[in-house]
Amino acid sequence: MDNRFSTMTEVRRVAWPAYEDPQWSDPYRFQQGITGSLELFFWAWVPFQDFVEEVTGHPVPVYQRIDQAGFRTPLDERVLDDTDVLFVFGLDHMITGQEAQPGEIEALRAFLTREDTRLVLGPHHDVGASDDLSERDMEYHHHGDPLVPRQQRFATYVRDLMKGLGVPVINRYGLRPATDADNRIAPLSTVRDLDEKHWLQGVTNFNFHMHLPHYAVTVDEPEAIHVLARQPIDTSRPHPFTQDGNTEFNMFLWMPPSGDRAGDVLLADSTIFSTLFGADDSLRNFWRNLVS
């Protein structure tokens, strides 16, 4: 299972009986291979799309850079010319080698020269990057999801975009958030005085996901990028990151406009926008803030 998505059959076995309704289990109605589990992602993003359309009055199209049939939709003027807020979710396994092309990076640079544009980058987790197999095993038992194997590395494409655009961040690990007695995700640790544009107004928490990336900042330039929210970690389950003394990971970051870049660059994981993992008023406030 390393470095691939689960099949729908595997999802049904692990989540049983959640997906035993014929809508999900009948192979004539829903694909039971990897394409079926990918389709779950698209179903779960629809409430976010509907919410944004309600808030802004504009429908939200979704593009796959490479779809299940192999057709490509690179980032270019066809996508960007009538776009103000762009989300790029990095769910490409590294072994697929999806490198960002120079033209895509240049198109994004041009996009960000426009006033009031917004780029939200969401590279997913990087589980099992270590060559030490015992560390990989520790990571696996830390996140506790049998559908995510001991190595599942994501987001070469978004890493390329970040490098090309000068975003000093790398996605690391897959960390399990802390929860309270009712199994709700622990509140965020926020830095409100740096939140000049009120991205986190009315926001106390995101949604729970078993394996979230730490967005590690790779430069020591406080004005270049702000860590606005950190997520407490479930420290009852050992992990190399917590063994180094960390109790929280970087969850939401903002790069203010700078130089020729008039637009904002933000980092937030794709699962924050997926109702597969729940949505409450706090999360919907966050969605509203990003698109308003």
mmCIF file of C-alpha atoms in Angstrom:
data_model
loop_
_atom_site.group_PDB
_atom_site.id
_atom_site.type_symbol
_atom_site.label_atom_id
_atom_site.label_comp_id
_atom_site.label_asym_id
_atom_site.label_seq_id
_atom_site.Cartn_x
_atom_site.Cartn_y
_atom_site.Cartn_z
ATOM 1 C CA MET A 1 0.000 0.000 0.000
ATOM 2 C CA ASP A 2 2.973 2.380 0.208
ATOM 3 C CA ASN A 3 2.612 5.583 -1.782
ATOM 4 C CA ARG A 4 -0.828 4.986 -3.231
ATOM 5 C CA PHE A 5 -4.401 5.831 -2.340
ATOM 6 C CA SER A 6 -6.680 3.179 -0.882
ATOM 7 C CA THR A 7 -9.206 1.439 -3.074
ATOM 8 C CA MET A 8 -12.867 2.001 -2.296
ATOM 9 C CA THR A 9 -13.069 -1.653 -1.250
ATOM 10 C CA GLU A 10 -10.334 -1.053 1.342
ATOM 11 C CA VAL A 11 -12.080 2.106 2.558
ATOM 12 C CA ARG A 12 -15.302 0.131 3.018
ATOM 13 C CA ARG A 13 -13.524 -2.635 4.941
ATOM 14 C CA VAL A 14 -11.766 -0.242 7.318
ATOM 15 C CA ALA A 15 -14.719 2.136 7.788
ATOM 16 C CA TRP A 16 -17.351 -0.634 7.929
ATOM 17 C CA PRO A 17 -20.301 -0.231 7.987
ATOM 18 C CA ALA A 18 -20.146 3.448 6.998
ATOM 19 C CA TYR A 19 -20.048 2.830 3.250
ATOM 20 C CA GLU A 20 -22.191 -0.296 2.918
ATOM 21 C CA ASP A 21 -25.160 1.566 1.466
ATOM 22 C CA PRO A 22 -25.565 0.597 -2.233
ATOM 23 C CA GLN A 23 -24.744 4.190 -3.155
ATOM 24 C CA TRP A 24 -21.145 3.358 -2.193
ATOM 25 C CA SER A 25 -20.916 -0.445 -2.305
ATOM 26 C CA ASP A 26 -22.723 -1.334 -5.541
ATOM 27 C CA PRO A 27 -19.978 -1.587 -8.205
ATOM 28 C CA TYR A 28 -22.507 -0.536 -10.866
ATOM 29 C CA ARG A 29 -23.141 2.722 -9.011
ATOM 30 C CA PHE A 30 -19.736 3.538 -7.497
ATOM 31 C CA GLN A 31 -16.280 2.422 -8.587
ATOM 32 C CA GLN A 32 -14.615 0.127 -6.065
ATOM 33 C CA GLY A 33 -10.991 0.764 -7.013
ATOM 34 C CA ILE A 34 -8.716 3.738 -6.354
ATOM 35 C CA THR A 35 -10.841 5.924 -8.627
ATOM 36 C CA GLY A 36 -13.761 5.344 -6.247
ATOM 37 C CA SER A 37 -11.861 6.530 -3.189
ATOM 38 C CA LEU A 38 -10.677 9.591 -5.141
ATOM 39 C CA GLU A 39 -14.305 10.308 -5.998
ATOM 40 C CA LEU A 40 -15.011 10.531 -2.257
ATOM 41 C CA PHE A 41 -12.715 13.577 -2.150
ATOM 42 C CA PHE A 42 -14.725 15.312 -4.862
ATOM 43 C CA TRP A 43 -18.054 14.527 -3.175
ATOM 44 C CA ALA A 44 -16.723 15.915 0.111
ATOM 45 C CA TRP A 45 -15.535 19.193 -1.442
ATOM 46 C CA VAL A 46 -18.993 19.967 -2.875
ATOM 47 C CA PRO A 47 -20.348 21.508 0.400
ATOM 48 C CA PHE A 48 -17.337 23.857 0.434
ATOM 49 C CA GLN A 49 -17.984 24.777 -3.209
ATOM 50 C CA ASP A 50 -21.682 25.363 -2.497
ATOM 51 C CA PHE A 51 -20.884 27.493 0.555
ATOM 52 C CA VAL A 52 -18.446 29.675 -1.384
ATOM 53 C CA GLU A 53 -20.945 30.131 -4.198
ATOM 54 C CA GLU A 54 -23.548 31.210 -1.636
ATOM 55 C CA VAL A 55 -21.119 33.712 -0.058
ATOM 56 C CA THR A 56 -19.658 35.162 -3.269
ATOM 57 C CA GLY A 57 -22.336 34.565 -5.885
ATOM 58 C CA HIS A 58 -19.789 32.781 -8.085
ATOM 59 C CA PRO A 59 -19.724 29.020 -8.822
ATOM 60 C CA VAL A 60 -16.475 27.268 -7.876
ATOM 61 C CA PRO A 61 -14.962 25.110 -10.633
ATOM 62 C CA VAL A 62 -12.583 22.262 -9.811
ATOM 63 C CA TYR A 63 -9.751 21.169 -12.075
ATOM 64 C CA GLN A 64 -7.516 18.118 -11.829
ATOM 65 C CA ARG A 65 -4.073 18.880 -13.193
ATOM 66 C CA ILE A 66 -3.959 15.246 -14.323
ATOM 67 C CA ASP A 67 -7.243 13.391 -14.096
ATOM 68 C CA GLN A 68 -7.891 9.667 -13.764
ATOM 69 C CA ALA A 69 -7.874 9.276 -17.546
ATOM 70 C CA GLY A 70 -4.524 11.054 -17.891
ATOM 71 C CA PHE A 71 -5.838 14.322 -19.345
ATOM 72 C CA ARG A 72 -3.856 17.379 -18.269
ATOM 73 C CA THR A 73 -5.061 20.848 -17.263
ATOM 74 C CA PRO A 74 -1.937 22.872 -16.452
ATOM 75 C CA LEU A 75 -2.217 26.189 -14.652
ATOM 76 C CA ASP A 76 -2.368 28.890 -17.306
ATOM 77 C CA GLU A 77 -4.455 31.866 -18.364
ATOM 78 C CA ARG A 78 -7.486 29.640 -19.069
ATOM 79 C CA VAL A 79 -7.711 28.918 -15.340
ATOM 80 C CA LEU A 80 -6.276 32.143 -13.938
ATOM 81 C CA ASP A 81 -7.577 35.072 -16.004
ATOM 82 C CA ASP A 82 -11.020 35.133 -14.347
ATOM 83 C CA THR A 83 -9.873 33.844 -10.953
ATOM 84 C CA ASP A 84 -9.407 35.911 -7.785
ATOM 85 C CA VAL A 85 -8.908 33.151 -5.196
ATOM 86 C CA LEU A 86 -7.089 29.979 -6.201
ATOM 87 C CA PHE A 87 -6.707 26.844 -4.076
ATOM 88 C CA VAL A 88 -4.023 24.342 -5.096
ATOM 89 C CA PHE A 89 -4.281 21.071 -3.175
ATOM 90 C CA GLY A 90 -1.191 18.843 -3.313
ATOM 91 C CA LEU A 91 -2.505 15.270 -3.282
ATOM 92 C CA ASP A 92 -0.026 13.919 -5.837
ATOM 93 C CA HIS A 93 2.140 11.088 -4.540
ATOM 94 C CA MET A 94 5.814 11.954 -5.007
ATOM 95 C CA ILE A 95 6.425 8.756 -6.998
ATOM 96 C CA THR A 96 4.214 10.151 -9.798
ATOM 97 C CA GLY A 97 6.830 12.833 -10.468
ATOM 98 C CA GLN A 98 4.410 15.703 -11.113
ATOM 99 C CA GLU A 99 6.824 18.584 -11.490
ATOM 100 C CA ALA A 100 5.563 22.137 -11.948
ATOM 101 C CA GLN A 101 6.429 23.474 -15.381
ATOM 102 C CA PRO A 102 8.167 26.864 -15.704
ATOM 103 C CA GLY A 103 5.129 28.254 -17.561
ATOM 104 C CA GLU A 104 2.855 27.362 -14.639
ATOM 105 C CA ILE A 105 5.092 29.167 -12.156
ATOM 106 C CA GLU A 106 5.272 32.231 -14.402
ATOM 107 C CA ALA A 107 1.479 32.198 -14.797
ATOM 108 C CA LEU A 108 1.081 32.154 -11.004
ATOM 109 C CA ARG A 109 3.601 34.990 -10.628
ATOM 110 C CA ALA A 110 1.568 37.054 -13.084
ATOM 111 C CA PHE A 111 -1.654 36.113 -11.257
ATOM 112 C CA LEU A 112 -0.211 37.369 -7.967
ATOM 113 C CA THR A 113 0.750 40.757 -9.418
ATOM 114 C CA ARG A 114 -2.960 41.614 -9.523
ATOM 115 C CA GLU A 115 -4.449 43.419 -6.541
ATOM 116 C CA ASP A 116 -6.637 41.399 -4.168
ATOM 117 C CA THR A 117 -5.653 38.002 -5.534
ATOM 118 C CA ARG A 118 -5.192 35.119 -3.153
ATOM 119 C CA LEU A 119 -3.302 31.837 -3.546
ATOM 120 C CA VAL A 120 -3.990 29.092 -1.005
ATOM 121 C CA LEU A 121 -1.460 26.251 -1.175
ATOM 122 C CA GLY A 122 -2.269 22.925 0.478
ATOM 123 C CA PRO A 123 0.549 20.377 0.202
ATOM 124 C CA HIS A 124 -0.639 17.256 2.042
ATOM 125 C CA HIS A 125 1.351 15.141 4.478
ATOM 126 C CA ASP A 126 4.769 13.492 4.081
ATOM 127 C CA VAL A 127 4.543 10.261 6.062
ATOM 128 C CA GLY A 128 7.568 7.952 6.193
ATOM 129 C CA ALA A 129 10.235 10.215 4.691
ATOM 130 C CA SER A 130 12.898 8.684 6.970
ATOM 131 C CA ASP A 131 15.041 5.789 5.783
ATOM 132 C CA ASP A 132 14.811 4.403 9.328
ATOM 133 C CA LEU A 133 12.077 1.762 9.222
ATOM 134 C CA SER A 134 11.517 1.985 12.982
ATOM 135 C CA GLU A 135 10.733 5.699 12.584
ATOM 136 C CA ARG A 136 8.266 4.901 9.811
ATOM 137 C CA ASP A 137 6.599 2.382 12.098
ATOM 138 C CA MET A 138 6.403 4.962 14.889
ATOM 139 C CA GLU A 139 4.768 7.458 12.516
ATOM 140 C CA TYR A 140 2.245 4.814 11.431
ATOM 141 C CA HIS A 141 1.209 4.027 14.996
ATOM 142 C CA HIS A 142 1.129 7.732 15.851
ATOM 143 C CA HIS A 143 -1.481 8.673 13.263
ATOM 144 C CA GLY A 144 -3.388 5.409 13.765
ATOM 145 C CA ASP A 145 -5.031 5.249 10.323
ATOM 146 C CA PRO A 146 -4.792 1.755 8.776
ATOM 147 C CA LEU A 147 -5.549 3.260 5.356
ATOM 148 C CA VAL A 148 -2.350 5.347 5.435
ATOM 149 C CA PRO A 149 0.690 3.066 5.190
ATOM 150 C CA ARG A 150 4.165 3.466 6.624
ATOM 151 C CA GLN A 151 5.171 5.588 3.676
ATOM 152 C CA GLN A 152 2.824 7.988 1.894
ATOM 153 C CA ARG A 153 4.644 11.036 0.562
ATOM 154 C CA PHE A 154 2.752 13.860 -1.137
ATOM 155 C CA ALA A 155 3.078 17.113 -3.014
ATOM 156 C CA THR A 156 6.088 17.286 -5.323
ATOM 157 C CA TYR A 157 4.014 19.585 -7.539
ATOM 158 C CA VAL A 158 3.124 22.085 -4.802
ATOM 159 C CA ARG A 159 6.675 21.915 -3.450
ATOM 160 C CA ASP A 160 7.839 22.981 -6.921
ATOM 161 C CA LEU A 161 5.345 25.865 -6.918
ATOM 162 C CA MET A 162 6.552 26.985 -3.489
ATOM 163 C CA LYS A 163 10.168 26.864 -4.607
ATOM 164 C CA GLY A 164 9.419 28.775 -7.807
ATOM 165 C CA LEU A 165 7.378 31.441 -6.011
ATOM 166 C CA GLY A 166 9.817 31.823 -3.119
ATOM 167 C CA VAL A 167 7.491 30.398 -0.457
ATOM 168 C CA PRO A 168 9.874 29.317 2.350
ATOM 169 C CA VAL A 169 7.878 26.303 3.564
ATOM 170 C CA ILE A 170 8.183 22.512 3.390
ATOM 171 C CA ASN A 171 5.447 20.025 4.284
ATOM 172 C CA ARG A 172 6.648 17.453 6.815
ATOM 173 C CA TYR A 173 5.201 14.428 8.625
ATOM 174 C CA GLY A 174 1.594 13.410 9.194
ATOM 175 C CA LEU A 175 0.685 14.410 12.748
ATOM 176 C CA ARG A 176 -2.398 13.453 14.731
ATOM 177 C CA PRO A 177 -4.106 16.443 16.390
ATOM 178 C CA ALA A 178 -4.967 16.403 20.081
ATOM 179 C CA THR A 179 -8.647 15.976 20.962
ATOM 180 C CA ASP A 180 -10.797 16.704 24.021
ATOM 181 C CA ALA A 181 -12.900 14.319 26.124
ATOM 182 C CA ASP A 182 -15.675 14.429 23.505
ATOM 183 C CA ASN A 183 -13.180 13.506 20.756
ATOM 184 C CA ARG A 184 -13.365 16.976 19.215
ATOM 185 C CA ILE A 185 -10.204 18.499 17.797
ATOM 186 C CA ALA A 186 -8.327 20.717 20.249
ATOM 187 C CA PRO A 187 -8.601 24.493 19.656
ATOM 188 C CA LEU A 188 -5.944 26.207 17.599
ATOM 189 C CA SER A 189 -3.142 28.217 19.146
ATOM 190 C CA THR A 190 -3.408 31.504 17.250
ATOM 191 C CA VAL A 191 -1.299 34.647 16.919
ATOM 192 C CA ARG A 192 -4.043 37.254 16.592
ATOM 193 C CA ASP A 193 -1.811 40.323 16.573
ATOM 194 C CA LEU A 194 -0.217 39.142 13.303
ATOM 195 C CA ASP A 195 -3.589 38.392 11.691
ATOM 196 C CA GLU A 196 -3.935 41.820 10.065
ATOM 197 C CA LYS A 197 -6.518 40.696 7.498
ATOM 198 C CA HIS A 198 -8.639 38.800 10.044
ATOM 199 C CA TRP A 199 -8.340 35.412 8.341
ATOM 200 C CA LEU A 200 -9.111 33.813 11.714
ATOM 201 C CA GLN A 201 -11.959 36.068 12.823
ATOM 202 C CA GLY A 202 -14.594 33.845 14.469
ATOM 203 C CA VAL A 203 -12.350 30.788 14.077
ATOM 204 C CA THR A 204 -11.388 28.630 17.050
ATOM 205 C CA ASN A 205 -10.740 25.275 15.376
ATOM 206 C CA PHE A 206 -10.518 23.437 12.077
ATOM 207 C CA ASN A 207 -11.706 19.840 11.553
ATOM 208 C CA PHE A 208 -10.138 16.616 12.794
ATOM 209 C CA HIS A 209 -7.927 14.584 10.471
ATOM 210 C CA MET A 210 -5.621 11.803 11.635
ATOM 211 C CA HIS A 211 -2.497 12.884 9.740
ATOM 212 C CA LEU A 212 -1.863 16.549 9.058
ATOM 213 C CA PRO A 213 1.317 18.133 7.693
ATOM 214 C CA HIS A 214 3.588 20.405 9.668
ATOM 215 C CA TYR A 215 4.346 23.430 7.485
ATOM 216 C CA ALA A 216 7.941 23.994 8.496
ATOM 217 C CA VAL A 217 9.305 27.480 7.780
ATOM 218 C CA THR A 218 12.738 27.254 6.171
ATOM 219 C CA VAL A 219 13.973 30.848 6.685
ATOM 220 C CA ASP A 220 14.511 33.076 9.682
ATOM 221 C CA GLU A 221 12.727 36.137 8.282
ATOM 222 C CA PRO A 222 9.740 36.969 10.525
ATOM 223 C CA GLU A 223 8.351 39.607 8.146
ATOM 224 C CA ALA A 224 8.346 37.277 5.129
ATOM 225 C CA ILE A 225 5.856 34.736 6.461
ATOM 226 C CA HIS A 226 3.655 34.576 9.547
ATOM 227 C CA VAL A 227 2.571 31.417 11.348
ATOM 228 C CA LEU A 228 -0.951 32.437 12.365
ATOM 229 C CA ALA A 229 -2.212 29.121 13.790
ATOM 230 C CA ARG A 230 -0.645 26.047 15.316
ATOM 231 C CA GLN A 231 -2.383 22.776 16.159
ATOM 232 C CA PRO A 232 -1.741 20.886 19.433
ATOM 233 C CA ILE A 233 -0.503 17.320 18.826
ATOM 234 C CA ASP A 234 -1.744 14.089 20.405
ATOM 235 C CA THR A 235 1.328 13.473 22.557
ATOM 236 C CA SER A 236 -0.051 10.186 23.937
ATOM 237 C CA ARG A 237 1.241 8.584 20.729
ATOM 238 C CA PRO A 238 5.029 8.929 20.249
ATOM 239 C CA HIS A 239 6.372 10.528 17.081
ATOM 240 C CA PRO A 240 9.883 11.710 16.098
ATOM 241 C CA PHE A 241 8.601 15.303 15.957
ATOM 242 C CA THR A 242 7.258 15.240 19.522
ATOM 243 C CA GLN A 243 10.342 13.381 20.748
ATOM 244 C CA ASP A 244 12.277 16.469 19.683
ATOM 245 C CA GLY A 245 10.160 18.463 22.174
ATOM 246 C CA ASN A 246 7.415 19.788 19.906
ATOM 247 C CA THR A 247 3.831 19.874 21.186
ATOM 248 C CA GLU A 248 2.236 21.801 18.277
ATOM 249 C CA PHE A 249 2.672 21.977 14.510
ATOM 250 C CA ASN A 250 2.263 24.849 12.050
ATOM 251 C CA MET A 251 -1.254 24.709 10.604
ATOM 252 C CA PHE A 252 -2.044 28.018 8.886
ATOM 253 C CA LEU A 253 0.487 30.489 7.461
ATOM 254 C CA TRP A 254 0.296 33.807 5.612
ATOM 255 C CA MET A 255 2.758 35.572 3.314
ATOM 256 C CA PRO A 256 1.725 39.246 3.048
ATOM 257 C CA PRO A 257 2.158 41.050 -0.300
ATOM 258 C CA SER A 258 5.764 41.988 -0.953
ATOM 259 C CA GLY A 259 7.647 43.575 -3.841
ATOM 260 C CA ASP A 260 5.945 42.845 -7.161
ATOM 261 C CA ARG A 261 3.555 40.396 -5.484
ATOM 262 C CA ALA A 262 0.312 42.240 -4.724
ATOM 263 C CA GLY A 263 -1.611 39.099 -3.770
ATOM 264 C CA ASP A 264 -1.635 37.070 -0.562
ATOM 265 C CA VAL A 265 -0.176 33.572 -0.294
ATOM 266 C CA LEU A 266 -1.605 31.290 2.392
ATOM 267 C CA LEU A 267 -0.945 27.693 3.424
ATOM 268 C CA ALA A 268 -3.699 25.431 4.737
ATOM 269 C CA ASP A 269 -4.169 21.703 4.223
ATOM 270 C CA SER A 270 -6.786 20.434 1.765
ATOM 271 C CA THR A 271 -8.576 18.457 4.488
ATOM 272 C CA ILE A 272 -9.708 21.754 6.066
ATOM 273 C CA PHE A 273 -12.006 22.188 3.076
ATOM 274 C CA SER A 274 -13.309 18.612 2.987
ATOM 275 C CA THR A 275 -16.491 17.571 4.779
ATOM 276 C CA LEU A 276 -15.199 14.003 4.882
ATOM 277 C CA PHE A 277 -13.685 15.217 8.143
ATOM 278 C CA GLY A 278 -16.551 17.341 9.428
ATOM 279 C CA ALA A 279 -17.477 21.023 9.320
ATOM 280 C CA ASP A 280 -18.840 23.351 11.990
ATOM 281 C CA ASP A 281 -19.501 27.090 12.312
ATOM 282 C CA SER A 282 -15.875 27.794 13.173
ATOM 283 C CA LEU A 283 -14.686 26.128 9.972
ATOM 284 C CA ARG A 284 -17.326 27.829 7.845
ATOM 285 C CA ASN A 285 -16.206 31.175 9.296
ATOM 286 C CA PHE A 286 -12.705 30.351 8.074
ATOM 287 C CA TRP A 287 -14.005 29.495 4.608
ATOM 288 C CA ARG A 288 -15.938 32.775 4.503
ATOM 289 C CA ASN A 289 -12.907 34.801 5.594
ATOM 290 C CA LEU A 290 -10.726 33.338 2.833
ATOM 291 C CA VAL A 291 -13.132 34.154 0.006
ATOM 292 C CA SER A 292 -14.708 37.428 1.228
#
